[in-house]
Short mmCIF file of C-alpha atoms in Angstrom, two decimals:
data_model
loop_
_atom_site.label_atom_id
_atom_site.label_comp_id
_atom_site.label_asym_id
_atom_site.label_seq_id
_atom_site.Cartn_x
_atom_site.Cartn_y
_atom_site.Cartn_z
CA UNK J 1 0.00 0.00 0.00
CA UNK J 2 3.02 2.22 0.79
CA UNK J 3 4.07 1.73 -2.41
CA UNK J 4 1.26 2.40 -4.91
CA UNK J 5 0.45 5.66 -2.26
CA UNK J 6 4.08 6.73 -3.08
CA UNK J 7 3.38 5.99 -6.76
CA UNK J 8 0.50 8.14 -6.72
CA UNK J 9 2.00 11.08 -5.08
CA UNK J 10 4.67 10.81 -7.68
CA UNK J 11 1.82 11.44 -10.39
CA UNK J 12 0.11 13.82 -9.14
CA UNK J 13 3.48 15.84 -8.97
CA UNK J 14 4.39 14.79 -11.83
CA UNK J 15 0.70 16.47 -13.60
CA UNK J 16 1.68 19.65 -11.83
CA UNK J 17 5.44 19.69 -12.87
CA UNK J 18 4.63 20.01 -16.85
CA UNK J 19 2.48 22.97 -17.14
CA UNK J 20 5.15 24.75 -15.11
CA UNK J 21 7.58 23.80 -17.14
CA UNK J 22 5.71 24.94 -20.24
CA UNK J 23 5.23 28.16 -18.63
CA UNK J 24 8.64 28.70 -17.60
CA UNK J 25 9.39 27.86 -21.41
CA UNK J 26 7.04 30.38 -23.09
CA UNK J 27 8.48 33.42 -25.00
CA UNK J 28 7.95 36.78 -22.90
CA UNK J 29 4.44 37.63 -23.01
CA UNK J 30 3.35 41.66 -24.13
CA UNK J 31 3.67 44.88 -22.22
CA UNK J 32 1.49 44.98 -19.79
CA UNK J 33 -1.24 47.97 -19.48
CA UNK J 34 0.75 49.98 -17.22
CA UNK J 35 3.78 49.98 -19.70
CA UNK J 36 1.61 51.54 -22.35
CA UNK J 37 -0.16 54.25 -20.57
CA UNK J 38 3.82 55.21 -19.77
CA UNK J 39 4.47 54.97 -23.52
CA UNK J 40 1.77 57.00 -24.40
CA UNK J 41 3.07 59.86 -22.05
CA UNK J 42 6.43 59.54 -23.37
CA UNK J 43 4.84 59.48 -26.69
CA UNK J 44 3.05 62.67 -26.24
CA UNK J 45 6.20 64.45 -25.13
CA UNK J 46 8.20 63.48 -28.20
CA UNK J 47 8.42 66.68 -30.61
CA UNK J 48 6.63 65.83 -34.69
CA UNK J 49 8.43 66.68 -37.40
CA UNK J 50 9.29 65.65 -40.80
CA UNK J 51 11.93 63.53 -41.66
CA UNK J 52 15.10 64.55 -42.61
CA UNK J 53 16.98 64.18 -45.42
CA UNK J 54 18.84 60.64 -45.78
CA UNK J 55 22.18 62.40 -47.22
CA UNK J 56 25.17 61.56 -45.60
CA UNK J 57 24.12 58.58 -43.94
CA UNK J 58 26.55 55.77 -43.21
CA UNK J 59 26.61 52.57 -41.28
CA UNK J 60 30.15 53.59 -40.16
CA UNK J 61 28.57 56.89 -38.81
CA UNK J 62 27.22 54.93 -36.08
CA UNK J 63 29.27 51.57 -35.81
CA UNK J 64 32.53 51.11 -37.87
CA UNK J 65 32.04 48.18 -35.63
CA UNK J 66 30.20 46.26 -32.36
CA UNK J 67 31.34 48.16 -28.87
CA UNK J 68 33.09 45.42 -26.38
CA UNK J 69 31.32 45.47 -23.48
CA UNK J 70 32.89 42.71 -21.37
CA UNK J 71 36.19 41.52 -21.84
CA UNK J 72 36.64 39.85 -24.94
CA UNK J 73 32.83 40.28 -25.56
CA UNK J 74 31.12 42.54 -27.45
CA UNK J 75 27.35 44.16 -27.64
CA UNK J 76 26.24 41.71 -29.98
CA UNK J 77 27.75 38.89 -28.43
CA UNK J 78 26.40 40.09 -24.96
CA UNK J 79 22.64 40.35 -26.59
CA UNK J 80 23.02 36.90 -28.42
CA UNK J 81 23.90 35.66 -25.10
CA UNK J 82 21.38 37.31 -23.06
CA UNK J 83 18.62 36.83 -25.43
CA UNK J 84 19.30 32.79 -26.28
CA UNK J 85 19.19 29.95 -24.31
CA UNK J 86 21.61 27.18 -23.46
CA UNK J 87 24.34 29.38 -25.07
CA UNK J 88 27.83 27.93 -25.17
CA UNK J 89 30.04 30.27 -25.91
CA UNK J 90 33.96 29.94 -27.81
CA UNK J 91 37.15 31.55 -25.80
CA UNK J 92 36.70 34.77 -27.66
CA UNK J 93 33.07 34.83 -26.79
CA UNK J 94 31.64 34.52 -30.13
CA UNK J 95 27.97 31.95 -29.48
CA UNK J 96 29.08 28.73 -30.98
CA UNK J 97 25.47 26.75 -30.18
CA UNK J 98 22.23 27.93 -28.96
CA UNK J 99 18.52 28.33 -29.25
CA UNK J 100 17.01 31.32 -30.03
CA UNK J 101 13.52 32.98 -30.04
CA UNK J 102 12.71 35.74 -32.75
CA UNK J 103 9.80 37.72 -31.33
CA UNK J 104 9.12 39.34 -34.74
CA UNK J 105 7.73 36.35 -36.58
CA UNK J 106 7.61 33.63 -33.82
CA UNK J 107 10.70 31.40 -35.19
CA UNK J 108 12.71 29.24 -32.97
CA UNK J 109 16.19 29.06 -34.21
CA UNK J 110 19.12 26.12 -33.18
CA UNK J 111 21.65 28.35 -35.29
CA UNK J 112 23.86 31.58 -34.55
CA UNK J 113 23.93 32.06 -38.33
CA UNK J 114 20.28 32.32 -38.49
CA UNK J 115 19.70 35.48 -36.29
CA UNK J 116 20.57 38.89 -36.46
CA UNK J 117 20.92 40.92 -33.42
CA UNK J 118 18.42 43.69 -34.90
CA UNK J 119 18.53 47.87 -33.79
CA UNK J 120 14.59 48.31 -32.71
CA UNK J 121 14.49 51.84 -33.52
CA UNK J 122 17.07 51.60 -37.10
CA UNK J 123 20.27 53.41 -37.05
CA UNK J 124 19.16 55.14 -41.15
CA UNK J 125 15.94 55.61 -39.35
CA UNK J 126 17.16 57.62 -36.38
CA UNK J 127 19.69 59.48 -38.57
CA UNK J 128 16.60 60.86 -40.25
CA UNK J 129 14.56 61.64 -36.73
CA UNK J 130 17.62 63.70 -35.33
CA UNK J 131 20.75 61.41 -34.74
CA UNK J 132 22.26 63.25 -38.01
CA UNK J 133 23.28 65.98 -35.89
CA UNK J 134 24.82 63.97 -33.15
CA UNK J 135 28.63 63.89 -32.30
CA UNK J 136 30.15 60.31 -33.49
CA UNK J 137 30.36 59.11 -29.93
CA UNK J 138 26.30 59.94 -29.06
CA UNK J 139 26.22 57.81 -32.53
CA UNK J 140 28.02 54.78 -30.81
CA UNK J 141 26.69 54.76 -27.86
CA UNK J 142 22.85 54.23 -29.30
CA UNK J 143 23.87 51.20 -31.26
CA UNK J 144 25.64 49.63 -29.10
CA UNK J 145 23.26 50.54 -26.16
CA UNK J 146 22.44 47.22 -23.82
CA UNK J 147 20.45 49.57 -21.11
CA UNK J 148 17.46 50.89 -23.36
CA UNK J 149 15.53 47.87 -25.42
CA UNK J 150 17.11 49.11 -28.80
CA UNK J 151 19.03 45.84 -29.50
CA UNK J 152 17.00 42.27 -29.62
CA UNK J 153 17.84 39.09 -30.95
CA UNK J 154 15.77 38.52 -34.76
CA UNK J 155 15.64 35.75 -37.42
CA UNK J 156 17.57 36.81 -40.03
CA UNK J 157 14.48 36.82 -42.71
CA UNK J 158 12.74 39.29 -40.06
CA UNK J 159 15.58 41.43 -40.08
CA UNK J 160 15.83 41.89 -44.01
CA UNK J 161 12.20 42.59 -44.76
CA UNK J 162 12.04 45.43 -41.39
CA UNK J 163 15.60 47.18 -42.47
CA UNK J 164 15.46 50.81 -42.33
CA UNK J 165 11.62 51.29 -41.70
CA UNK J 166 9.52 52.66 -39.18
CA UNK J 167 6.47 51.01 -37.73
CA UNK J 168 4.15 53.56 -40.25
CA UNK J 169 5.31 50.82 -42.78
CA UNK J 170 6.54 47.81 -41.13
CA UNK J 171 5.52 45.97 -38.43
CA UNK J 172 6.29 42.37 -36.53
CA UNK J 173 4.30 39.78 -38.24
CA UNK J 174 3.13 38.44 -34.71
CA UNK J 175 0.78 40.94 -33.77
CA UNK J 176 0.91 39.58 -29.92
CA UNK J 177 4.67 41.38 -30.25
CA UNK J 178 3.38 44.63 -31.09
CA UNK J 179 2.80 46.45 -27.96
CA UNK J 180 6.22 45.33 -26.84
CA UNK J 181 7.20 46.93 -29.71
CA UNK J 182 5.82 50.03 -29.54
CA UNK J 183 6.41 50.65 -25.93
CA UNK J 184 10.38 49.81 -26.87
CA UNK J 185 10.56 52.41 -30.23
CA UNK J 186 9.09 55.06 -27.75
CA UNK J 187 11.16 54.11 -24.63
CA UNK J 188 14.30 54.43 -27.69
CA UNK J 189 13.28 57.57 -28.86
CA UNK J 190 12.55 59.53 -25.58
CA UNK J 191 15.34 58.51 -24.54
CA UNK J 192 17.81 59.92 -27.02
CA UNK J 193 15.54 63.27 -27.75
CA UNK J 194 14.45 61.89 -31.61
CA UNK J 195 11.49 63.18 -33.22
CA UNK J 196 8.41 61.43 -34.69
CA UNK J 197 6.62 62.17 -38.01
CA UNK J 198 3.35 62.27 -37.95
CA UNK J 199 2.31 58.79 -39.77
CA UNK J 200 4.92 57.56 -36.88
CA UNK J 201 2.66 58.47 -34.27
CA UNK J 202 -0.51 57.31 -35.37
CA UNK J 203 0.86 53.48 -35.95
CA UNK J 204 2.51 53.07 -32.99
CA UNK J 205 -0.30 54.34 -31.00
CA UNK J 206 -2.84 51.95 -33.17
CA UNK J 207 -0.35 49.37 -31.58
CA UNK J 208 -0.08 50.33 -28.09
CA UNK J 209 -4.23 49.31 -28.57
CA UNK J 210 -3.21 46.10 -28.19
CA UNK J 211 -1.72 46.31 -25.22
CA UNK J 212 -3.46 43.78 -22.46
#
């Protein structure tokens, strides 16, 4: 009798185990309500303006290449590490093997090669809402920049078809990502002082409606 009590118990916790384990498993859910009525006050405070000219834009301007951060580690490294799971990492700290989510278009990917580590609010894109007038080290700092939720970890495909838009004409093909997307091009954008244009502001407000 011991036995087959013991040998329940063990199922019972074994029912409860799984759909913990699922849960624990589950990409990050949305923003949560309180998140976007803060977005929509930073949103509000953000100046409108047309875009400006693309002329003189370079990739270099803002990254002739990834900040270190860490030792031997640098900004992408750090968000391919932070963002992935069971990383394993080689002695220069480049991600070797791995599993990671892309919230964009709800891919789980088993290769380093098959991710980007994407710029939220685009470095042409920002160039054009103010960053052209920046000094070259306020230019560095934003793409490298692990504090503010301007660098995430993307399937490559995702990454391609966004480039250099703005959510007035792109947006992540999972809809459930949207809010956290929002609420993350505003948090961006407050931060460094860049405008929004007009179209701007009415799509990522139509996505902060999503919000739970």
């Amino acid at each position: 009798m011991i036995f087959f009590r013991r040998a329940a118990e063990a199922a019972v916790l074994t029912s409860l185990v799984v759909p913990i384990a699922l849960v624990v498993a589950a990409p990050p859910a949305a923003a949560e309500g309180g998140s976007a009525a803060r977005a929509r006050r930073l949103l509000d405070q953000l100046k409108v303006a047309r875009p400006l000219p693309i002329r003189g834009y370079s990739h270099r301007r803002f990254m002739p290449r990834w900040a270190h951060h860490k030792g031997t580690c640098d900004a992408r490294e750090t968000v391919l590490s932070r963002d992935g799971r069971r990383v394993r990492r080689n002695a220069a700290c480049h991600p070797v093997k791995g599993v990671w989510y892309s919230p964009y278009d709800g891919k789980w990917l088993k290769s380093e090669r098959l991710v980007d580590v994407d710029h939220v609010v685009p470095l042409a894109y920002a160039w054009r809402s103010g960053a052209s007038r920046w000094s070259q080290a306020k230019r560095r700092a934003f793409a490298n920049d692990l504090t503010r939720p301007e660098l995430i970890t993307v399937s490559h495909s995702a990454n391609l078809a966004k480039g250099g838009q703005g959510p007035q004409s792109w947006r992540p093909q999972r809809r459930a990502h949207w809010c956290r997307y929002a609420t993350s091009w505003i948090t961006v954008k407050h931060h460094y002082r860049l405008f929004v244009t007009r179209r701007e502001r009415v799509a990522l407000l139509n996505m902060l409606r999503t919000c739970r």
